[in-house]
Tab-separated table of C-alpha atoms in Angstrom:
chain	number	residue	atom	x	y	z
A	45	MET	CA	0.000	0.000	0.000
A	46	SER	CA	1.438	3.378	-1.012
A	47	LEU	CA	-0.728	5.464	1.347
A	48	ALA	CA	0.717	6.862	4.556
A	49	ARG	CA	-0.327	4.817	7.593
A	50	THR	CA	-1.732	7.937	9.216
A	51	MET	CA	-3.966	8.508	6.185
A	52	GLU	CA	-5.195	4.917	6.322
A	53	GLY	CA	-6.276	5.563	9.908
A	54	LEU	CA	-8.141	8.729	8.929
A	55	MET	CA	-9.933	6.878	6.142
A	56	ALA	CA	-10.973	4.121	8.522
A	57	GLY	CA	-12.392	6.701	10.922
A	58	ASN	CA	-13.983	8.856	8.235
A	59	SER	CA	-16.659	11.184	9.574
A	60	VAL	CA	-19.874	9.330	10.399
A	61	ILE	CA	-21.690	12.605	9.651
A	62	ARG	CA	-20.495	12.557	6.051
A	63	LYS	CA	-21.220	8.845	5.691
A	64	MET	CA	-24.826	9.357	6.756
A	65	PHE	CA	-25.163	12.436	4.542
A	66	GLU	CA	-23.935	10.493	1.520
A	67	MET	CA	-26.358	7.669	2.357
A	68	GLY	CA	-29.166	10.222	2.410
A	69	GLN	CA	-28.117	11.476	-1.016
A	70	GLU	CA	-28.291	7.946	-2.431
A	71	MET	CA	-31.675	7.293	-0.823
A	72	ALA	CA	-33.006	10.541	-2.297
A	73	LYS	CA	-32.033	9.312	-5.770
A	74	ASN	CA	-33.856	6.040	-5.205
A	75	TYR	CA	-37.013	7.262	-3.438
A	76	GLY	CA	-37.186	10.991	-4.229
A	77	LYS	CA	-36.026	13.885	-2.051
A	78	ASP	CA	-39.481	14.443	-0.593
A	79	GLN	CA	-39.542	10.850	0.685
A	80	VAL	CA	-36.236	11.041	2.572
A	81	TYR	CA	-35.833	12.892	5.898
A	82	ASP	CA	-32.167	13.758	6.159
A	83	PHE	CA	-31.096	15.219	9.524
A	84	SER	CA	-27.425	14.285	9.183
A	85	LEU	CA	-25.441	17.349	8.173
A	86	GLY	CA	-25.232	20.781	9.796
A	87	ASN	CA	-25.811	22.467	6.438
A	88	PRO	CA	-27.929	25.547	7.190
A	89	VAL	CA	-30.881	26.261	4.913
A	90	ALA	CA	-32.086	29.451	6.572
A	91	PRO	CA	-32.206	32.192	3.907
A	92	VAL	CA	-28.883	33.900	3.266
A	93	PRO	CA	-29.366	37.486	4.531
A	94	TYR	CA	-30.009	39.945	1.710
A	95	GLU	CA	-27.077	42.048	2.965
A	96	VAL	CA	-24.703	39.281	1.840
A	97	LYS	CA	-26.037	39.312	-1.723
A	98	ASN	CA	-25.970	43.125	-1.784
A	99	ALA	CA	-22.363	43.163	-0.558
A	100	ILE	CA	-21.280	40.681	-3.239
A	101	ILE	CA	-22.954	42.674	-6.022
A	102	SER	CA	-21.597	45.991	-4.760
A	103	LEU	CA	-18.063	44.661	-4.471
A	104	LEU	CA	-18.109	43.105	-7.929
A	105	GLU	CA	-19.522	46.235	-9.533
A	106	ASN	CA	-17.599	48.924	-7.696
A	107	GLN	CA	-14.188	47.607	-6.653
A	108	ASP	CA	-11.050	46.775	-8.574
A	109	PRO	CA	-11.366	43.083	-9.556
A	110	HIS	CA	-7.630	42.601	-9.127
A	111	GLU	CA	-7.994	43.598	-5.478
A	112	ILE	CA	-11.059	41.574	-4.562
A	113	HIS	CA	-9.837	38.457	-6.390
A	114	GLY	CA	-6.102	38.783	-5.806
A	115	TYR	CA	-3.531	38.065	-3.141
A	116	MET	CA	-3.183	40.156	-0.031
A	117	LYS	CA	-1.229	39.735	3.200
A	118	ASN	CA	-1.500	36.134	4.375
A	119	ALA	CA	-3.363	37.343	7.482
A	120	GLY	CA	-6.019	38.974	5.306
A	121	PHE	CA	-6.992	42.438	4.109
A	122	ASP	CA	-5.906	45.081	6.632
A	123	ASP	CA	-9.182	46.998	6.399
A	124	VAL	CA	-11.276	43.898	7.118
A	125	ARG	CA	-9.039	42.823	10.003
A	126	THR	CA	-9.474	46.314	11.469
A	127	GLN	CA	-13.253	46.068	11.035
A	128	VAL	CA	-13.324	42.690	12.803
A	129	ALA	CA	-11.206	44.021	15.678
A	130	GLU	CA	-13.442	47.067	16.139
A	131	HIS	CA	-16.554	44.868	15.972
A	132	LEU	CA	-15.253	42.610	18.756
A	133	ASN	CA	-14.183	45.591	20.850
A	134	SER	CA	-17.624	47.131	20.539
A	135	ARG	CA	-19.456	43.906	21.454
A	136	PHE	CA	-17.215	42.521	24.174
A	137	GLY	CA	-15.133	45.394	25.545
A	138	GLN	CA	-11.845	44.000	24.263
A	139	ASN	CA	-8.823	45.933	22.950
A	140	TYR	CA	-8.103	44.094	19.712
A	141	HIS	CA	-6.324	45.740	16.790
A	142	LYS	CA	-5.821	44.419	13.272
A	143	ASP	CA	-2.645	42.537	14.141
A	144	ASN	CA	-4.663	40.444	16.616
A	145	ILE	CA	-6.871	39.153	13.792
A	146	LEU	CA	-6.187	36.395	11.260
A	147	LEU	CA	-8.830	35.817	8.594
A	148	CYS	CA	-9.000	32.100	7.895
A	149	ALA	CA	-10.842	29.474	5.856
A	150	GLY	CA	-13.583	28.937	8.412
A	151	ALA	CA	-13.163	27.849	12.015
A	152	ALA	CA	-11.925	24.450	10.796
A	153	GLY	CA	-9.095	26.121	8.906
A	154	GLY	CA	-8.259	28.117	12.026
A	155	LEU	CA	-8.227	24.994	14.203
A	156	ASN	CA	-5.834	23.234	11.841
A	157	ILE	CA	-3.569	26.271	11.820
A	158	LEU	CA	-3.523	26.312	15.624
A	159	MET	CA	-2.766	22.607	15.884
A	160	ARG	CA	0.148	23.083	13.479
A	161	CYS	CA	1.465	25.934	15.628
A	162	LEU	CA	1.073	24.313	19.038
A	163	LEU	CA	1.676	20.583	18.743
A	164	ASP	CA	4.793	18.478	18.756
A	165	GLU	CA	4.522	14.698	18.620
A	166	GLU	CA	2.648	13.278	21.642
A	167	ASP	CA	1.461	16.699	22.840
A	168	GLU	CA	-2.127	16.657	24.062
A	169	VAL	CA	-5.268	18.701	23.530
A	170	LEU	CA	-8.226	18.267	25.872
A	171	CYS	CA	-11.858	18.502	24.914
A	172	PHE	CA	-15.075	17.679	26.744
A	173	ALA	CA	-17.490	14.947	25.675
A	174	PRO	CA	-19.634	15.264	23.724
A	175	TYR	CA	-17.402	16.962	21.169
A	176	PHE	CA	-17.329	17.725	17.450
A	177	THR	CA	-16.000	14.519	15.943
A	178	GLU	CA	-13.484	16.204	13.598
A	179	TYR	CA	-11.393	17.480	16.540
A	180	LYS	CA	-9.732	14.079	16.697
A	181	SER	CA	-8.661	14.313	13.058
A	182	TYR	CA	-7.411	17.873	13.412
A	183	VAL	CA	-5.195	16.948	16.368
A	184	SER	CA	-3.913	13.679	14.886
A	185	HIS	CA	-2.864	15.458	11.663
A	186	TYR	CA	-0.008	16.961	13.671
A	187	LYS	CA	0.800	13.799	15.669
A	188	GLY	CA	-0.885	15.077	18.785
A	189	LYS	CA	-3.352	13.240	21.024
A	190	LEU	CA	-6.917	14.270	21.710
A	191	ALA	CA	-7.689	13.586	25.376
A	192	VAL	CA	-11.454	13.412	25.781
A	193	VAL	CA	-12.806	14.361	29.196
A	194	PRO	CA	-15.681	11.932	29.852
A	195	MET	CA	-19.137	13.298	30.439
A	196	LYS	CA	-20.793	12.976	33.803
A	197	ALA	CA	-23.532	10.366	33.673
A	198	ASP	CA	-26.576	11.892	31.957
A	199	ASP	CA	-25.238	15.362	32.694
A	200	PHE	CA	-24.024	17.697	29.959
A	201	SER	CA	-22.124	20.010	32.304
A	202	LEU	CA	-18.330	20.217	32.166
A	203	ASN	CA	-16.618	17.413	34.071
A	204	LEU	CA	-14.010	19.671	35.671
A	205	ASP	CA	-12.764	17.170	38.254
A	206	ALA	CA	-11.878	14.690	35.520
A	207	ALA	CA	-10.364	17.451	33.348
A	208	GLU	CA	-8.101	18.603	36.170
A	209	ARG	CA	-6.774	15.062	36.637
A	210	MET	CA	-6.138	14.724	32.904
A	211	ILE	CA	-4.037	17.875	32.474
A	212	ARG	CA	-0.385	16.890	32.250
A	213	GLN	CA	2.952	18.366	31.236
A	214	ARG	CA	2.232	17.679	27.553
A	215	THR	CA	-1.171	19.386	27.628
A	216	LYS	CA	-0.983	22.367	25.284
A	217	ALA	CA	-4.607	23.416	24.908
A	218	VAL	CA	-8.258	22.828	25.702
A	219	ILE	CA	-10.927	23.171	22.991
A	220	LEU	CA	-14.344	24.367	24.093
A	221	ASN	CA	-17.258	24.466	21.672
A	222	ASN	CA	-20.035	26.781	22.899
A	223	PRO	CA	-22.907	26.377	22.032
A	224	ASN	CA	-22.039	22.733	21.820
A	225	ASN	CA	-22.222	20.457	18.805
A	226	PRO	CA	-23.806	17.897	19.182
A	227	SER	CA	-25.714	18.578	22.423
A	228	GLY	CA	-27.026	22.105	21.809
A	229	ILE	CA	-26.038	22.953	25.411
A	230	ILE	CA	-24.780	26.461	26.250
A	231	TYR	CA	-22.172	26.555	29.016
A	232	ALA	CA	-23.128	29.320	31.435
A	233	GLU	CA	-20.730	31.901	32.870
A	234	GLU	CA	-20.744	30.337	36.368
A	235	GLU	CA	-19.537	27.039	34.947
A	236	LEU	CA	-16.965	28.709	32.697
A	237	LEU	CA	-15.543	30.659	35.633
A	238	LEU	CA	-14.902	27.352	37.396
A	239	LEU	CA	-13.215	26.065	34.222
A	240	THR	CA	-10.962	29.093	33.932
A	241	LYS	CA	-10.044	28.921	37.634
A	242	MET	CA	-9.037	25.291	37.159
A	243	LEU	CA	-6.970	26.151	34.067
A	244	LYS	CA	-5.128	28.973	35.826
A	245	GLU	CA	-4.178	26.604	38.644
A	246	ALA	CA	-3.141	23.956	36.107
A	247	GLU	CA	-0.896	26.467	34.321
A	248	GLU	CA	0.935	27.131	37.576
A	249	ARG	CA	1.281	23.411	38.167
A	250	VAL	CA	2.699	22.509	34.735
A	251	GLY	CA	4.702	25.722	34.325
A	252	HIS	CA	3.525	26.763	30.861
A	253	PRO	CA	0.443	28.326	29.263
A	254	ILE	CA	-2.572	26.163	28.527
A	255	TYR	CA	-4.472	27.833	25.714
A	256	LEU	CA	-8.250	27.775	25.768
A	257	ILE	CA	-9.386	27.504	22.142
A	258	CYS	CA	-12.879	28.959	21.896
A	259	ASP	CA	-14.594	27.335	18.908
A	260	GLU	CA	-17.795	29.343	18.432
A	261	PRO	CA	-19.420	28.995	14.996
A	262	TYR	CA	-22.843	28.755	16.690
A	263	ARG	CA	-22.487	31.804	18.962
A	264	GLU	CA	-25.428	33.670	17.410
A	265	LEU	CA	-27.757	30.653	17.650
A	266	ALA	CA	-28.779	30.993	21.306
A	267	TYR	CA	-32.468	30.618	22.196
A	268	ASP	CA	-34.810	31.920	24.888
A	269	GLY	CA	-32.681	35.013	25.496
A	270	ARG	CA	-29.628	33.045	26.653
A	271	GLU	CA	-26.222	34.698	26.518
A	272	VAL	CA	-23.035	32.986	25.372
A	273	PRO	CA	-20.195	34.303	27.595
A	274	TYR	CA	-17.177	35.682	25.752
A	275	LEU	CA	-14.332	33.530	27.082
A	276	PRO	CA	-11.441	35.926	26.323
A	277	ASN	CA	-13.040	38.181	28.957
A	278	LEU	CA	-12.748	35.366	31.522
A	279	TYR	CA	-9.381	33.773	30.704
A	280	ARG	CA	-6.420	35.652	29.304
A	281	ASN	CA	-4.900	32.729	27.378
A	282	SER	CA	-8.010	32.362	25.222
A	283	ILE	CA	-7.780	32.061	21.445
A	284	TYR	CA	-11.080	32.916	19.795
A	285	LEU	CA	-12.286	31.219	16.596
A	286	TYR	CA	-15.371	32.278	14.710
A	287	SER	CA	-17.020	31.202	11.461
A	288	PHE	CA	-19.718	32.899	9.403
A	289	SER	CA	-20.981	29.560	8.068
A	290	LYS	CA	-23.979	29.370	10.402
A	291	THR	CA	-24.472	33.075	11.106
A	292	LEU	CA	-24.889	33.960	7.436
A	293	SER	CA	-25.827	30.529	5.976
A	294	ILE	CA	-22.652	30.438	3.848
A	295	PRO	CA	-20.809	27.260	4.954
A	296	GLY	CA	-19.383	26.583	1.497
A	297	GLU	CA	-17.639	29.948	1.341
A	298	ARG	CA	-15.177	28.951	4.106
A	299	ILE	CA	-14.696	32.264	5.880
A	300	GLY	CA	-13.988	32.982	9.536
A	301	TYR	CA	-11.348	34.512	11.771
A	302	MET	CA	-9.007	33.921	14.673
A	303	ALA	CA	-8.486	36.524	17.405
A	304	ILE	CA	-5.430	36.442	19.698
A	305	SER	CA	-5.323	39.408	22.068
A	306	ASP	CA	-2.200	41.129	23.385
A	307	ALA	CA	-2.999	39.612	26.792
A	308	VAL	CA	-2.329	36.053	25.551
A	309	GLU	CA	1.041	34.705	26.677
A	310	ASP	CA	3.375	34.577	23.648
A	311	GLY	CA	0.398	35.842	21.645
A	312	GLU	CA	2.413	37.911	19.169
A	313	LEU	CA	4.706	34.968	18.459
A	314	LEU	CA	1.713	32.658	18.115
A	315	MET	CA	0.038	34.994	15.609
A	316	GLN	CA	3.226	35.158	13.533
A	317	ALA	CA	3.383	31.368	13.540
A	318	ALA	CA	-0.322	31.134	12.597
A	319	ILE	CA	0.190	33.378	9.579
A	320	ILE	CA	3.079	31.235	8.363
A	321	ALA	CA	1.198	28.002	9.132
A	322	GLY	CA	-1.774	29.120	7.061
A	323	ARG	CA	0.499	29.678	4.089
A	324	THR	CA	2.516	26.476	4.446
A	325	LEU	CA	-0.601	24.350	4.965
A	326	GLY	CA	-1.791	25.615	1.602
A	327	PHE	CA	-4.611	27.919	2.665
A	328	VAL	CA	-2.360	30.892	1.673
A	329	ASN	CA	-5.173	33.262	2.637
A	330	ALA	CA	-8.881	33.172	3.353
A	331	PRO	CA	-11.136	33.553	0.259
A	332	SER	CA	-10.566	37.112	-0.887
A	333	LEU	CA	-14.064	38.113	-2.039
A	334	PHE	CA	-15.682	36.842	1.132
A	335	GLN	CA	-13.153	38.618	3.317
A	336	LYS	CA	-14.566	41.813	1.868
A	337	VAL	CA	-18.153	40.550	2.147
A	338	ILE	CA	-17.943	39.785	5.853
A	339	GLY	CA	-16.314	43.179	6.422
A	340	GLN	CA	-19.657	44.668	5.336
A	341	CYS	CA	-21.801	42.117	7.211
A	342	LEU	CA	-20.318	41.900	10.707
A	343	ASP	CA	-23.532	43.060	12.358
A	344	VAL	CA	-25.821	40.960	10.164
A	345	LYS	CA	-27.465	37.965	11.819
A	346	ILE	CA	-29.439	34.998	10.562
A	347	ASP	CA	-33.160	34.804	11.336
A	348	LEU	CA	-33.046	33.002	14.690
A	349	GLY	CA	-36.772	32.399	14.510
A	350	PHE	CA	-36.231	30.067	11.539
A	351	TYR	CA	-34.312	27.600	13.695
A	352	ASP	CA	-36.310	28.250	16.865
A	353	ARG	CA	-39.513	27.132	15.126
A	354	ASN	CA	-37.804	23.943	13.970
A	355	ARG	CA	-36.366	23.326	17.435
A	356	LYS	CA	-39.710	23.640	19.189
A	357	LEU	CA	-41.593	21.482	16.694
A	358	LEU	CA	-39.060	18.640	16.639
A	359	TYR	CA	-38.467	18.595	20.402
A	360	THR	CA	-42.176	18.771	21.276
A	361	GLU	CA	-43.268	16.112	18.798
A	362	LEU	CA	-40.481	13.625	19.565
A	363	THR	CA	-40.931	13.872	23.331
A	364	GLU	CA	-44.677	13.317	22.902
A	365	MET	CA	-43.866	10.163	20.916
A	366	GLY	CA	-41.863	8.884	23.892
A	367	PHE	CA	-38.340	9.720	22.778
A	368	THR	CA	-35.975	11.088	25.452
A	369	CYS	CA	-34.476	14.335	24.143
A	370	VAL	CA	-31.915	16.806	25.500
A	371	PRO	CA	-33.567	20.275	25.436
A	372	PRO	CA	-31.435	22.300	22.969
A	373	GLN	CA	-30.407	25.739	24.169
A	374	GLY	CA	-28.316	26.748	21.158
A	375	ALA	CA	-26.938	25.667	17.758
A	376	PHE	CA	-29.320	23.597	15.595
A	377	TYR	CA	-28.933	20.052	16.877
A	378	LEU	CA	-31.228	17.829	18.907
A	379	LEU	CA	-29.734	14.957	20.887
A	380	VAL	CA	-32.037	11.985	21.381
A	381	LYS	CA	-31.364	8.925	23.512
A	382	SER	CA	-31.526	5.678	21.572
A	383	PRO	CA	-34.621	3.694	22.642
A	384	LEU	CA	-32.691	0.523	21.831
A	385	GLU	CA	-29.608	-0.660	23.667
A	386	ASP	CA	-27.910	-1.260	20.320
A	387	THR	CA	-27.684	2.174	18.685
A	388	GLU	CA	-26.668	0.680	15.350
A	389	SER	CA	-29.880	-1.352	15.251
A	390	PHE	CA	-31.863	1.804	15.944
A	391	VAL	CA	-30.131	3.684	13.106
A	392	LYS	CA	-31.022	0.827	10.731
A	393	LEU	CA	-34.652	0.956	11.868
A	394	ALA	CA	-34.635	4.679	11.148
A	395	GLU	CA	-33.258	4.052	7.656
A	396	LYS	CA	-36.240	1.780	6.930
A	397	GLN	CA	-38.443	4.832	7.573
A	398	HIS	CA	-36.105	6.913	5.341
A	399	ILE	CA	-34.880	8.904	8.351
A	400	ILE	CA	-31.169	9.764	8.239
A	401	LEU	CA	-29.630	10.585	11.607
A	402	VAL	CA	-26.160	10.440	13.140
A	403	PRO	CA	-25.200	8.121	16.016
A	404	THR	CA	-22.987	9.983	18.474
A	405	ASP	CA	-20.496	7.283	19.470
A	406	GLY	CA	-17.879	9.227	17.486
A	407	PHE	CA	-18.734	12.340	19.501
A	408	GLY	CA	-17.702	10.610	22.728
A	409	LEU	CA	-21.330	9.951	23.628
A	410	PRO	CA	-22.551	6.384	23.070
A	411	GLY	CA	-26.244	5.625	23.229
A	412	TYR	CA	-27.528	8.802	21.551
A	413	PHE	CA	-28.130	10.103	18.072
A	414	ARG	CA	-28.059	13.627	16.655
A	415	LEU	CA	-30.650	15.344	14.498
A	416	ALA	CA	-29.572	18.488	12.612
A	417	TYR	CA	-32.762	20.549	12.397
A	418	CYS	CA	-31.283	23.154	10.038
A	419	VAL	CA	-33.784	21.969	7.418
A	420	PRO	CA	-37.006	23.472	6.054
A	421	TYR	CA	-39.870	23.488	8.571
A	422	GLU	CA	-41.992	21.599	6.071
A	423	LYS	CA	-39.431	18.774	5.996
A	424	ILE	CA	-39.814	18.315	9.762
A	425	GLU	CA	-43.606	18.315	9.439
A	426	ALA	CA	-43.410	15.716	6.671
A	427	SER	CA	-41.069	13.515	8.730
A	428	LEU	CA	-43.347	13.187	11.765
A	429	PRO	CA	-45.349	10.165	10.509
A	430	ALA	CA	-42.039	8.397	9.818
A	431	PHE	CA	-40.867	9.142	13.374
A	432	ARG	CA	-44.143	7.781	14.757
A	433	ALA	CA	-43.639	4.604	12.750
A	434	LEU	CA	-40.065	4.429	14.048
A	435	ALA	CA	-41.257	4.749	17.647
A	436	GLU	CA	-43.701	1.891	17.035
A	437	ASP	CA	-40.920	-0.231	15.482
A	438	CYS	CA	-38.830	0.347	18.612
A	439	ARG	CA	-41.654	-0.726	20.888
A	440	ASN	CA	-42.095	-3.898	18.843
A	441	CYS	CA	-38.358	-4.618	19.079
A	442	GLU	CA	-38.480	-4.236	22.835
A	443	CYS	CA	-41.499	-6.549	23.049
A	444	ASP	CA	-39.727	-9.153	20.917
A	445	LYS	CA	-36.657	-8.914	23.143
A	446	GLU	CA	-38.720	-9.372	26.314
A	447	ALA	CA	-40.479	-12.384	24.775
A	448	GLU	CA	-37.128	-13.965	23.917
A	449	GLU	CA	-35.812	-13.405	27.448
A	450	GLU	CA	-38.969	-14.914	28.991
A	451	GLY	CA	-38.792	-17.841	26.590
């Protein structure tokens, strides 16, 4: 075999999200799109805000095409970096300037850049279960180890006691995704203050900075008036990552940014390394046109009501059918406990009803599955009879199992 062994491992552990999405695509070809209920992929379908379209048209018509389609500094256009810094300062009371900002190819691009900057072989990055499944790939790319802090039993709060025990000399960073994918939980400020206190004490113990990587592509998707605390205000060694994929419904455009404040230990050196890493990893720079677009759309938000309606309908209907669901506070995911002990069997039952969902074993959370409700409201309405049939199938399976045990 000519492939690198590390690549063979990545192929074997290919994203279950993508596998289920591709299955849904095949089923749609066979049965028709309106007969398949695909909740696999976090691909937002809320309308792209009109300001995005207007910005694109205005830029194409009024600006020098060589500028908006050409190279710039690897960190991004200076004017857009300044706009991002001023936007963050206005919202969160920070003191960013343009040199604190790196425009990158989405939050995923930023995470890969950070892993390249921080990790030597066998270095560790902590994250809390449940976690976005791609974190493991991002860390392993650079020969690091992802140390997953186990979840407390049936509790989606941060397991800080376990995290403290797991921090070692080789721990370089902690990734925190808030609001969380896949749970939809929002970590409150009281809990985050306990996390930051623990990290400060751990830094003193190990004798080097432990960076808190704040992965926040779902920041604007917070329901019922909840606030998402801004972690750089709570912990000085925070590195902030943001993506416009969900906020503006433009995931395919791959645009986001990284913010490293002057307060971060070795922050200037880290930013210099990040700029070089982005170039050497082949990103070179974030997409040029959409750098300019987001510079004009920093205050634009997606219609939160679009997802809130979906959230309420799906959660209410599934709980009434007898499914055990985690009430989502943010993002656009619903976690549901598998009614069957064997999650794989449940997923196959769902497929028979043309329902595509994602088991969360790869998220560090066995026994659950994730539904991405970033779909048209009408698709959820249409799926409800299939979910009712699925619930009935599960009850029949349980009855058959009990009969076998009695027999």
